Short mmCIF file of C-alpha atoms and ligand atoms in Angstrom, two decimals:
data_model
loop_
_atom_site.label_atom_id
_atom_site.label_comp_id
_atom_site.label_asym_id
_atom_site.label_seq_id
_atom_site.Cartn_x
_atom_site.Cartn_y
_atom_site.Cartn_z
CA MET S 1 25.23 151.64 127.96
CA LYS S 2 22.30 152.76 125.20
CA GLU S 3 19.09 151.08 126.48
CA ILE S 4 16.08 149.70 124.48
CA GLY S 5 12.80 149.50 126.01
CA LEU S 6 10.78 146.62 126.33
CA GLY S 7 7.08 145.99 126.98
CA LEU S 8 5.46 142.75 127.87
CA LEU S 9 2.11 141.76 127.11
CA GLY S 10 0.74 139.04 129.21
CA PHE S 11 2.10 138.49 133.12
CA GLY S 12 1.32 134.61 133.28
CA MET S 13 3.64 131.83 133.97
CA VAL S 14 6.15 132.72 131.38
CA GLY S 15 5.75 136.48 131.19
CA ALA S 16 6.99 136.14 135.16
CA GLY S 17 9.76 133.93 133.88
CA VAL S 18 11.00 136.68 131.30
CA VAL S 19 10.91 139.45 134.08
CA ARG S 20 12.98 137.08 136.42
CA GLY S 21 15.18 136.06 133.69
CA LEU S 22 15.55 139.87 132.82
CA GLN S 23 16.44 140.72 136.38
CA ALA S 24 18.96 137.81 136.91
CA ASN S 25 20.52 138.02 133.66
CA GLY S 26 19.79 141.41 132.25
CA GLU S 27 23.24 142.84 132.82
CA LEU S 28 25.03 140.07 131.29
CA ILE S 29 22.46 140.13 128.42
CA GLY S 30 23.24 143.84 128.09
CA SER S 31 27.11 143.37 128.01
CA ARG S 32 26.94 140.69 125.31
CA LEU S 33 24.85 142.94 123.28
CA GLY S 34 26.43 146.09 124.14
CA VAL S 35 23.01 147.54 124.41
CA ARG S 36 20.81 146.90 127.53
CA PRO S 37 17.38 145.73 127.27
CA VAL S 38 14.92 147.34 129.92
CA LEU S 39 11.52 146.50 130.95
CA ARG S 40 9.52 149.63 130.79
CA ARG S 41 5.94 148.48 130.88
CA ILE S 42 3.98 145.01 131.85
CA ALA S 43 0.05 144.87 130.55
CA ASP S 44 -2.25 142.42 132.05
CA LEU S 45 -5.89 142.28 133.15
CA ASP S 46 -4.53 141.02 136.65
CA ILE S 47 -1.89 143.28 137.96
CA GLU S 48 -2.70 142.23 141.55
CA SER S 49 -1.60 138.62 141.87
CA ASP S 50 1.72 137.68 143.27
CA ARG S 51 3.81 136.03 140.40
CA GLY S 52 6.87 135.60 142.77
CA VAL S 53 8.78 138.50 141.11
CA THR S 54 9.14 141.72 142.49
CA VAL S 55 8.32 144.85 139.76
CA ASP S 56 7.95 148.51 140.23
CA PRO S 57 4.04 148.80 140.54
CA ALA S 58 4.37 151.88 138.36
CA ILE S 59 5.04 149.92 135.13
CA LEU S 60 2.20 147.56 135.62
CA THR S 61 -0.84 148.52 133.36
CA THR S 62 -4.30 147.12 132.30
CA ASP S 63 -4.05 149.02 129.21
CA ALA S 64 -2.33 146.57 126.42
CA ASN S 65 -2.58 149.29 123.60
CA ALA S 66 -1.38 152.02 125.85
CA LEU S 67 1.89 149.80 126.32
CA ILE S 68 2.08 149.10 122.72
CA ASP S 69 1.56 152.85 121.65
CA ASP S 70 4.01 154.03 124.25
CA PRO S 71 7.18 155.51 122.57
CA ALA S 72 9.43 154.27 125.61
CA VAL S 73 8.13 150.94 124.43
CA GLU S 74 10.45 149.68 121.39
CA VAL S 75 9.80 146.01 121.50
CA VAL S 76 6.64 144.02 122.25
CA ILE S 77 6.71 140.83 124.05
CA GLU S 78 3.65 138.97 123.21
CA LEU S 79 2.73 136.30 125.95
CA VAL S 80 -1.16 136.89 126.18
CA GLY S 81 -1.61 133.26 124.16
CA GLY S 82 -4.60 132.61 122.19
CA THR S 83 -5.77 133.74 118.68
CA GLY S 84 -8.16 136.49 119.59
CA ILE S 85 -6.76 139.67 121.34
CA ALA S 86 -3.33 138.41 121.01
CA LYS S 87 -3.68 138.79 117.24
CA ALA S 88 -4.91 142.57 117.44
CA PHE S 89 -1.95 143.33 119.67
CA VAL S 90 0.35 141.96 117.49
CA LEU S 91 -1.13 143.47 114.61
CA ARG S 92 -1.08 146.76 116.32
CA ALA S 93 2.51 146.61 117.16
CA LEU S 94 3.66 145.69 113.79
CA ALA S 95 1.59 148.35 112.14
CA GLN S 96 3.72 150.97 114.05
CA GLY S 97 6.76 149.28 112.82
CA LYS S 98 7.34 148.02 116.39
CA PRO S 99 9.21 144.44 116.60
CA VAL S 100 7.40 141.77 118.14
CA VAL S 101 8.56 138.69 120.12
CA THR S 102 5.89 136.12 120.92
CA ALA S 103 5.75 132.54 121.82
CA ASN S 104 2.08 131.97 120.45
CA LYS S 105 2.16 129.10 118.10
CA ALA S 106 -1.64 129.00 117.59
CA LEU S 107 -1.75 132.67 116.63
CA LEU S 108 1.06 132.01 114.15
CA ALA S 109 -0.10 128.60 112.64
CA ASP S 110 -3.69 130.10 112.24
CA HIS S 111 -2.83 133.75 110.97
CA GLY S 112 0.90 133.49 110.13
CA ALA S 113 0.52 134.76 106.50
CA GLU S 114 -1.21 138.06 107.63
CA ILE S 115 0.81 138.68 110.56
CA PHE S 116 4.10 137.71 108.50
CA ALA S 117 3.16 139.92 105.54
CA LEU S 118 2.75 143.01 107.84
CA ALA S 119 5.81 142.44 109.37
CA ARG S 120 7.24 142.32 105.91
CA GLU S 121 5.51 145.37 104.76
CA LYS S 122 6.65 147.43 107.40
CA GLN S 123 10.39 145.87 107.58
CA THR S 124 10.12 145.25 111.23
CA ASP S 125 10.96 141.62 112.94
CA ILE S 126 8.51 139.02 114.27
CA TYR S 127 10.47 136.49 116.19
CA PHE S 128 8.80 133.56 117.49
CA GLY S 129 11.46 131.18 118.73
CA ALA S 130 9.59 129.96 122.00
CA SER S 131 6.36 128.94 120.23
CA VAL S 132 8.37 125.42 119.40
CA GLY S 133 10.25 123.63 121.70
CA GLY S 134 10.32 125.91 124.59
CA GLY S 135 13.77 126.57 125.70
CA ILE S 136 15.12 124.59 122.58
CA PRO S 137 16.35 126.98 119.90
CA ILE S 138 15.03 124.95 117.21
CA ILE S 139 13.57 127.95 115.22
CA ARG S 140 16.81 129.65 115.14
CA ALA S 141 18.70 126.50 113.91
CA LEU S 142 16.11 125.77 111.06
CA ARG S 143 16.30 129.45 110.16
CA GLU S 144 19.93 130.15 110.40
CA GLY S 145 22.25 127.23 111.17
CA LEU S 146 20.78 124.69 108.67
CA LEU S 147 19.88 127.51 106.20
CA ALA S 148 22.00 125.66 103.50
CA ASN S 149 20.33 122.43 103.72
CA ARG S 150 17.61 121.18 101.93
CA ILE S 151 15.34 119.91 104.81
CA GLN S 152 14.59 116.23 104.01
CA SER S 153 12.82 115.53 107.13
CA ILE S 154 11.85 116.67 110.70
CA ARG S 155 10.46 114.34 113.20
CA GLY S 156 9.45 115.80 116.44
CA ILE S 157 8.28 115.10 120.04
CA LEU S 158 6.69 118.73 120.58
CA ASN S 159 4.45 118.35 123.44
CA GLY S 160 5.75 117.50 126.98
CA THR S 161 2.22 116.76 128.33
CA CYS S 162 1.84 114.10 125.52
CA ASN S 163 4.95 112.48 126.07
CA TYR S 164 4.75 112.65 129.84
CA ILE S 165 1.38 110.99 129.68
CA LEU S 166 2.96 108.19 127.22
CA THR S 167 6.03 107.62 129.39
CA GLU S 168 4.05 106.99 132.27
CA MET S 169 1.42 104.66 130.48
CA GLU S 170 4.29 102.57 129.46
CA ARG S 171 6.31 102.69 132.92
CA ALA S 172 2.96 101.76 135.23
CA GLY S 173 1.04 99.96 132.45
CA VAL S 174 -2.02 102.15 133.49
CA PRO S 175 -4.65 103.49 131.09
CA PHE S 176 -4.63 106.95 129.58
CA ASN S 177 -7.21 108.63 131.56
CA THR S 178 -5.13 107.66 134.75
CA CYS S 179 -2.06 109.10 133.42
CA LEU S 180 -3.97 112.10 132.46
CA ALA S 181 -5.51 112.80 135.97
CA ASP S 182 -2.06 112.40 137.43
CA ALA S 183 -0.40 114.69 135.02
CA GLN S 184 -2.99 117.36 135.98
CA ALA S 185 -2.29 116.90 139.72
CA LEU S 186 1.22 117.36 138.92
CA GLY S 187 0.81 120.50 136.89
CA PHE S 188 2.14 118.49 133.71
CA ALA S 189 -1.24 118.83 131.98
CA GLU S 190 -3.82 121.62 131.77
CA ALA S 191 -7.36 121.39 133.43
CA GLU S 192 -8.54 121.60 129.87
CA PRO S 193 -6.08 119.47 128.07
CA SER S 194 -7.45 118.73 124.43
CA LEU S 195 -5.16 121.01 122.82
CA ASP S 196 -2.50 118.94 124.09
CA ILE S 197 -3.57 115.28 124.10
CA ASP S 198 -5.62 115.79 120.65
CA GLY S 199 -2.63 116.84 118.89
CA PHE S 200 -3.35 120.15 117.92
CA ASP S 201 -0.59 121.92 119.68
CA THR S 202 2.05 119.85 118.00
CA ALA S 203 0.16 120.41 114.88
CA HIS S 204 0.35 124.23 115.33
CA LYS S 205 4.26 123.68 116.07
CA ALA S 206 4.46 121.31 112.86
CA VAL S 207 2.92 124.19 110.58
CA LEU S 208 5.79 126.57 111.72
CA LEU S 209 8.52 124.09 111.47
CA ALA S 210 7.24 123.17 107.82
CA SER S 211 7.07 126.77 107.00
CA LEU S 212 10.69 127.35 108.15
CA ALA S 213 11.86 124.37 106.18
CA TYR S 214 10.12 124.80 103.07
CA GLY S 215 9.31 128.49 102.80
CA GLY S 216 5.63 129.89 102.56
CA THR S 217 2.99 129.36 105.06
CA VAL S 218 1.44 125.99 105.57
CA ALA S 219 -2.69 125.65 106.16
CA MET S 220 -3.48 123.93 109.44
CA GLU S 221 -6.18 122.13 107.39
CA SER S 222 -3.46 120.41 105.40
CA VAL S 223 -1.92 118.46 108.55
CA TYR S 224 -3.23 115.21 109.48
CA VAL S 225 -3.82 115.03 113.13
CA GLU S 226 -4.65 112.10 115.46
CA GLY S 227 -3.89 112.66 119.19
CA ILE S 228 -3.28 110.05 122.12
CA ARG S 229 -6.76 110.05 123.75
CA ASN S 230 -7.48 106.74 122.37
CA LEU S 231 -4.31 104.70 122.87
CA SER S 232 -4.46 101.80 125.14
CA SER S 233 -1.70 100.73 127.37
CA LEU S 234 -2.13 97.31 125.76
CA ASP S 235 -0.64 98.64 122.41
CA ILE S 236 1.86 100.70 124.33
CA GLY S 237 3.08 97.25 126.02
CA TYR S 238 2.95 95.23 122.78
CA ALA S 239 5.12 97.85 121.21
CA ARG S 240 7.60 97.71 124.12
CA ASP S 241 7.99 93.68 123.41
CA LEU S 242 8.54 94.53 119.74
CA GLY S 243 11.28 97.14 120.44
CA TYR S 244 9.43 100.26 120.01
CA LYS S 245 8.31 103.22 122.14
CA VAL S 246 5.22 105.13 121.47
CA LYS S 247 5.41 108.80 120.78
CA LEU S 248 3.10 111.47 119.73
CA LEU S 249 5.23 112.68 116.71
CA ALA S 250 5.05 115.34 114.22
CA VAL S 251 6.48 114.12 110.89
CA ILE S 252 7.53 116.46 108.14
CA ARG S 253 8.81 114.94 105.14
CA SER S 254 9.62 116.00 101.70
CA ASP S 255 9.79 113.66 98.77
CA ASP S 256 9.59 113.89 95.06
CA GLY S 257 8.34 117.67 95.52
CA ALA S 258 5.50 116.94 98.03
CA VAL S 259 5.45 117.76 101.86
CA GLU S 260 3.74 115.26 104.10
CA ILE S 261 2.77 116.96 107.51
CA ARG S 262 1.39 114.68 109.86
CA VAL S 263 0.81 114.36 113.87
CA HIS S 264 -0.04 111.25 115.30
CA PRO S 265 1.23 108.59 117.96
CA SER S 266 4.33 106.55 116.21
CA LEU S 267 6.16 103.45 117.03
CA VAL S 268 9.66 104.50 117.21
CA PRO S 269 12.44 102.07 117.79
CA ALA S 270 13.24 102.10 121.52
CA LYS S 271 16.82 102.60 121.34
CA SER S 272 16.78 105.38 118.68
CA MET S 273 17.23 108.98 119.53
CA LEU S 274 13.45 109.83 119.78
CA GLY S 275 12.72 106.70 121.75
CA SER S 276 14.96 107.72 124.35
CA VAL S 277 13.03 111.04 125.14
CA HIS S 278 11.23 110.59 128.03
CA GLY S 279 8.78 112.41 130.27
CA VAL S 280 7.95 116.16 129.67
CA PHE S 281 11.12 116.49 127.61
CA ASN S 282 11.01 117.52 123.80
CA ALA S 283 13.36 116.52 120.80
CA VAL S 284 13.24 117.43 117.12
CA LEU S 285 15.48 115.52 114.97
CA VAL S 286 16.28 117.31 111.49
CA ASN S 287 17.65 115.61 108.49
CA GLY S 288 19.36 117.96 106.01
CA ASP S 289 21.19 117.09 102.77
CA LEU S 290 24.59 118.36 104.13
CA THR S 291 24.28 117.92 107.98
CA GLY S 292 22.64 114.22 107.96
CA ASP S 293 20.66 113.83 111.15
CA THR S 294 20.91 116.61 114.03
CA LEU S 295 19.10 116.40 117.17
CA TYR S 296 17.67 119.26 119.28
CA TYR S 297 16.61 118.25 122.86
CA GLY S 298 15.36 119.82 126.10
CA ARG S 299 12.54 121.17 127.80
CA GLY S 300 9.93 122.03 125.77
CA ALA S 301 7.90 123.99 128.34
CA GLY S 302 8.14 125.81 131.49
CA ALA S 303 8.51 129.29 132.59
CA ASP S 304 12.59 129.55 132.56
CA PRO S 305 13.09 127.20 129.47
CA THR S 306 10.57 129.20 127.57
CA ALA S 307 11.82 132.59 128.83
CA SER S 308 15.48 132.03 127.67
CA THR S 309 14.25 131.63 124.16
CA VAL S 310 12.03 134.62 124.21
CA LEU S 311 15.01 136.68 125.85
CA GLY S 312 17.16 135.34 122.87
CA ASP S 313 14.68 136.51 120.57
CA VAL S 314 14.53 139.73 122.40
CA ALA S 315 18.31 139.84 122.03
CA ASP S 316 18.18 139.50 118.38
CA VAL S 317 15.58 142.28 117.78
CA VAL S 318 17.63 144.67 120.13
CA ARG S 319 20.71 143.96 118.04
CA ASN S 320 18.68 144.74 114.84
CA LEU S 321 17.53 147.79 116.06
CA ALA S 322 20.55 148.88 117.54
CA SER S 323 22.12 148.57 114.13
CA ALA S 324 19.10 149.58 112.30
CA ALA S 325 18.94 146.10 110.45
CA ALA S 326 15.31 144.87 111.08
CA HIS S 327 13.92 142.38 109.00
CA ARG S 328 17.43 141.24 108.42
CA ILE S 329 16.18 137.67 108.91
CA PRO S 330 12.69 137.09 107.28
CA ALA S 331 10.34 135.54 109.82
CA ILE S 332 9.59 132.73 107.26
CA PRO S 333 12.24 132.36 104.11
CA ASP S 334 10.28 132.88 100.97
CA SER S 335 10.93 130.13 98.60
CA GLY S 336 8.85 131.38 95.71
CA ASP S 337 7.21 128.17 95.64
CA VAL S 338 3.93 127.16 96.86
CA ILE S 339 4.49 123.93 99.20
CA ARG S 340 2.59 120.95 97.65
CA ILE S 341 1.20 119.00 100.50
CA ARG S 342 0.74 115.30 100.03
CA PRO S 343 -2.38 114.02 100.98
CA MET S 344 -2.59 111.40 103.86
CA GLN S 345 -4.09 108.82 101.53
CA ASP S 346 -0.85 108.75 99.36
CA VAL S 347 1.58 108.66 102.52
CA THR S 348 3.49 105.55 102.87
CA THR S 349 5.04 104.04 106.11
CA ARG S 350 5.00 101.03 108.07
CA TYR S 351 2.23 99.93 110.22
CA TYR S 352 1.66 98.13 113.62
CA LEU S 353 -1.90 96.63 113.56
CA ARG S 354 -3.69 94.81 116.28
CA LEU S 355 -6.75 92.78 115.56
CA SER S 356 -9.01 90.82 118.00
CA LEU S 357 -9.45 87.67 116.04
CA LYS S 358 -11.53 84.38 116.50
CA ASP S 359 -9.02 81.69 117.49
CA GLU S 360 -10.13 79.27 114.76
CA PRO S 361 -8.68 77.58 111.52
CA GLY S 362 -8.49 79.79 108.56
CA VAL S 363 -8.94 83.08 110.19
CA LEU S 364 -5.32 84.09 109.80
CA GLY S 365 -5.69 83.00 106.20
CA ALA S 366 -8.62 85.20 105.65
CA ILE S 367 -7.02 88.28 107.10
CA THR S 368 -3.82 88.21 105.15
CA ALA S 369 -5.59 87.65 101.54
CA ILE S 370 -7.12 90.91 102.30
CA LEU S 371 -4.06 92.71 103.31
CA GLY S 372 -2.14 90.91 100.13
CA LYS S 373 -5.17 91.89 97.72
CA HIS S 374 -4.15 95.54 98.88
CA ARG S 375 -0.46 95.06 98.34
CA ILE S 376 0.22 95.17 102.10
CA SER S 377 3.30 92.96 102.90
CA LEU S 378 3.63 91.70 106.24
CA SER S 379 7.29 91.49 108.07
CA SER S 380 5.78 89.90 111.36
CA ALA S 381 2.70 88.62 113.03
CA LEU S 382 2.41 87.62 116.59
CA GLN S 383 -0.47 85.90 118.39
CA LYS S 384 -0.67 87.14 121.98
CA ASP S 385 -1.71 84.74 124.41
CA GLU S 386 -4.17 86.69 126.19
CA PRO S 387 -7.67 85.47 124.96
CA GLU S 388 -10.85 87.54 125.63
CA ASN S 389 -13.98 85.25 125.41
CA SER S 390 -13.16 83.27 122.22
CA TYR S 391 -10.83 86.16 120.73
CA VAL S 392 -7.52 86.83 120.99
CA PRO S 393 -5.29 89.58 120.16
CA VAL S 394 -2.82 89.35 116.93
CA VAL S 395 -0.43 91.92 116.05
CA PHE S 396 0.89 92.35 112.50
CA VAL S 397 3.91 94.60 111.60
CA THR S 398 3.58 95.83 107.94
CA HIS S 399 6.60 96.68 105.34
CA GLU S 400 5.93 99.98 103.71
CA ALA S 401 2.40 100.50 102.66
CA ARG S 402 0.28 103.07 101.25
CA GLU S 403 -2.35 104.79 103.62
CA ALA S 404 -5.13 104.44 101.27
CA GLU S 405 -4.55 100.73 100.93
CA VAL S 406 -4.44 100.13 104.73
CA ASP S 407 -7.53 102.12 105.16
CA ALA S 408 -9.24 99.79 102.62
CA ALA S 409 -8.15 96.60 103.96
CA LEU S 410 -8.73 97.50 107.49
CA GLN S 411 -12.50 98.35 106.34
CA GLU S 412 -12.73 95.00 104.87
CA ILE S 413 -11.27 93.16 107.69
CA ALA S 414 -13.41 95.10 110.30
CA ALA S 415 -16.59 93.85 108.52
CA LEU S 416 -15.54 89.95 108.95
CA ASP S 417 -17.40 87.66 111.33
CA CYS S 418 -14.01 86.51 112.82
CA VAL S 419 -13.08 90.11 114.04
CA ALA S 420 -14.29 91.32 117.43
CA CYS S 421 -13.67 95.09 117.49
CA ALA S 422 -12.35 97.85 115.39
CA PRO S 423 -8.85 97.20 114.41
CA VAL S 424 -6.00 99.28 116.09
CA ARG S 425 -3.61 100.79 113.67
CA LEU S 426 -0.56 102.77 114.63
CA ARG S 427 2.29 104.02 112.32
CA ILE S 428 5.70 103.03 112.51
CA GLU S 429 8.65 105.65 112.11
CA GLY S 430 12.17 105.06 111.80
N1 HSE P 1 1.55 122.79 126.44
C1 HSE P 1 2.59 122.39 125.72
C2 HSE P 1 3.32 121.04 126.35
C3 HSE P 1 3.74 123.37 126.19
O1 HSE P 1 2.66 120.25 126.90
O2 HSE P 1 4.23 120.79 125.68
C4 HSE P 1 3.49 124.74 125.22
O3 HSE P 1 3.56 124.65 124.03
#
């Protein structure tokens, strides 16, 4: 059987998963492709540590550039991560016309325009299926299976760390910091967790999904990002009482020729598909004009699920090489249009608001007058019987309102004497 040589950059957790996957299923993959992918070299700065997989020491090197330049390496798998040296490696491989498979969402979100342009110029492939959703082939679904659709919306739970923490905050009713520390002890959260918990990992993924759905590249700066660090378990409990779960959602929605891309904690109906996604799992709900809703669910991280998607990409690249059809499917569809991003201030959605109010006559009237002045209509209001000093929490659920009006109203409300502390505002989806 014809062989195609692979070079692996980065022998970390996912890299070891790729090696394990090739060792376990390489023959099966080869029989399905009619071409055998063979791992010819692995580069990492550390080639001594035990990764739990046995490889021929002769294929290990600390020289990534030598791996890329090696004629025996026909496909480069980049699992170094980050936006520094990984960028140089990817560009070096593409410049030689070598196809690249990567899981690096941060790199593509920040430098996608340059990288995709070089792949186009060299008519070679850059595949990045594992950069969103780990083992869920959502990128392939958007790029191929849903190609005939106008994508109306994508809503995704794209970060397992956050979903684990939120699930635990609700289950145990404990504060964010306790859940984060538990998640770190269990290996579900990084020692330096800010990329995950502050929403930027989800935003990188949202940028890629939006690019695939609408064509063209999207600047990270056009994404509204709010993480889960400041979420209180009090609100998660109140949301549950109202029939909602709190999830860190990426919301991508096209309406009237403009696309909104936002990442923030959202209330979703507890019984909805996204409301049923617990723990480290990821899910993406895509609404296409022909399909209606389709849901993609699975493990969004972890060595083996991520390796599954990396190897699925390798298989496509190998097929393309074997049939001289490189760049058969462009990395990002070229819509010919510039994506018009809707500013966050113009987004309309429903809101959950929690205010800490003096329990006195006329207070609710003062609040509802301000909300009314800003054309914010209430669908329910609930005073919680849990006073703190002379203040009580009051939860409001609004009908659809414009973000700018809600901002303005909350600013006025926060300045009232009858309001104890900064109002809490969460958005409601679905
Ligand atoms: N850190 C991510 C998560 C996985 O927690 O889901 C890699 O994208």
